[in-house]
Amino acid sequence: GCILTGPLVRRVGHARAFMVLSALIVLSNAAVGAGPHPLSWIAARALYGFAICGLFIVAQSWLNDVIANAIRGRIMAFFYV
């Protein structure tokens, strides 16, 4: 997720990347509940891991882009807690 997130954000922007990765998380959670097949669970959890990692990177970089330098440290500290 981290490797592909940078090009995704550059191509479509933070907001759309956030929406796409959020949709992948929803789909992966739905796939886990779709049936009792361990292989589909593994694939769904891999997709979830990819998407949640990318989502964290998008949120972090988005905050870095929009927050003024004077308050960035305080906001990022709150974000990490």
C-alpha positions as a Markdown table, in Angstrom:
| # | Residue | x | y | z |
|---|---|---|---|---|
| 1 | Gly | 0.0 | 0.0 | 0.0 |
| 2 | Cys | 2.7 | 2.5 | 0.9 |
| 3 | Ile | 4.6 | 1.9 | -2.4 |
| 4 | Leu | 1.6 | 2.5 | -4.6 |
| 5 | Thr | 0.0 | 5.3 | -2.6 |
| 6 | Gly | 2.4 | 8.1 | -3.7 |
| 7 | Pro | 1.7 | 7.6 | -7.4 |
| 8 | Leu | -2.0 | 7.3 | -6.7 |
| 9 | Val | -2.1 | 10.6 | -4.8 |
| 10 | Arg | 0.0 | 12.3 | -7.5 |
| 11 | Arg | -2.4 | 11.1 | -10.1 |
| 12 | Val | -5.8 | 11.6 | -8.5 |
| 13 | Gly | -5.2 | 13.8 | -5.4 |
| 14 | His | -5.6 | 13.2 | -1.7 |
| 15 | Ala | -9.4 | 13.2 | -1.5 |
| 16 | Arg | -10.0 | 10.7 | -4.3 |
| 17 | Ala | -7.2 | 8.5 | -3.1 |
| 18 | Phe | -8.8 | 8.5 | 0.4 |
| 19 | Met | -12.1 | 7.6 | -1.1 |
| 20 | Val | -10.7 | 4.8 | -3.2 |
| 21 | Leu | -8.8 | 3.3 | -0.3 |
| 22 | Ser | -11.8 | 3.6 | 2.0 |
| 23 | Ala | -13.9 | 1.7 | -0.6 |
| 24 | Leu | -11.3 | -1.0 | -0.7 |
| 25 | Ile | -11.5 | -1.4 | 3.0 |
| 26 | Val | -15.3 | -1.7 | 2.9 |
| 27 | Leu | -15.0 | -4.3 | 0.1 |
| 28 | Ser | -12.4 | -6.3 | 1.9 |
| 29 | Asn | -14.6 | -6.4 | 5.1 |
| 30 | Ala | -17.6 | -7.4 | 3.0 |
| 31 | Ala | -15.5 | -10.2 | 1.4 |
| 32 | Val | -14.6 | -11.6 | 4.8 |
| 33 | Gly | -18.2 | -11.9 | 5.7 |
| 34 | Ala | -19.2 | -13.3 | 2.3 |
| 35 | Gly | -18.5 | -16.9 | 3.1 |
| 36 | Pro | -16.5 | -19.5 | 5.0 |
| 37 | His | -13.6 | -19.9 | 2.6 |
| 38 | Pro | -10.2 | -19.4 | 4.2 |
| 39 | Leu | -8.5 | -18.5 | 0.9 |
| 40 | Ser | -11.0 | -15.6 | 0.3 |
| 41 | Trp | -10.3 | -14.5 | 3.9 |
| 42 | Ile | -6.6 | -14.4 | 3.2 |
| 43 | Ala | -7.1 | -12.4 | 0.0 |
| 44 | Ala | -9.5 | -10.0 | 1.7 |
| 45 | Arg | -7.2 | -9.5 | 4.6 |
| 46 | Ala | -4.3 | -8.8 | 2.2 |
| 47 | Leu | -6.5 | -6.2 | 0.4 |
| 48 | Tyr | -7.4 | -4.7 | 3.8 |
| 49 | Gly | -3.7 | -4.4 | 4.8 |
| 50 | Phe | -2.8 | -2.8 | 1.5 |
| 51 | Ala | -5.7 | -0.3 | 1.8 |
| 52 | Ile | -5.3 | 0.6 | 5.5 |
| 53 | Cys | -1.6 | 1.2 | 5.1 |
| 54 | Gly | -2.2 | 3.4 | 2.1 |
| 55 | Leu | -5.0 | 5.2 | 3.9 |
| 56 | Phe | -2.7 | 6.1 | 6.7 |
| 57 | Ile | -0.1 | 7.5 | 4.3 |
| 58 | Val | -2.7 | 9.5 | 2.5 |
| 59 | Ala | -4.1 | 11.0 | 5.7 |
| 60 | Gln | -0.6 | 11.8 | 6.9 |
| 61 | Ser | 0.6 | 13.4 | 3.7 |
| 62 | Trp | -2.7 | 15.3 | 3.3 |
| 63 | Leu | -2.3 | 16.8 | 6.8 |
| 64 | Asn | 1.3 | 17.8 | 6.0 |
| 65 | Asp | 0.1 | 19.6 | 2.8 |
| 66 | Val | -2.7 | 21.6 | 4.4 |
| 67 | Ile | -1.4 | 22.5 | 7.8 |
| 68 | Ala | 0.6 | 25.7 | 8.4 |
| 69 | Asn | 4.2 | 25.2 | 9.6 |
| 70 | Ala | 3.5 | 27.0 | 12.8 |
| 71 | Ile | 1.1 | 24.4 | 14.1 |
| 72 | Arg | 2.1 | 21.3 | 12.2 |
| 73 | Gly | 3.9 | 19.7 | 15.1 |
| 74 | Arg | 0.9 | 20.0 | 17.5 |
| 75 | Ile | -1.6 | 18.7 | 14.9 |
| 76 | Met | 0.6 | 15.7 | 13.9 |
| 77 | Ala | 1.2 | 14.8 | 17.6 |
| 78 | Phe | -2.6 | 14.7 | 18.0 |
| 79 | Phe | -3.0 | 12.7 | 14.8 |
| 80 | Tyr | -0.5 | 10.1 | 16.0 |
| 81 | Val | -2.2 | 9.7 | 19.4 |
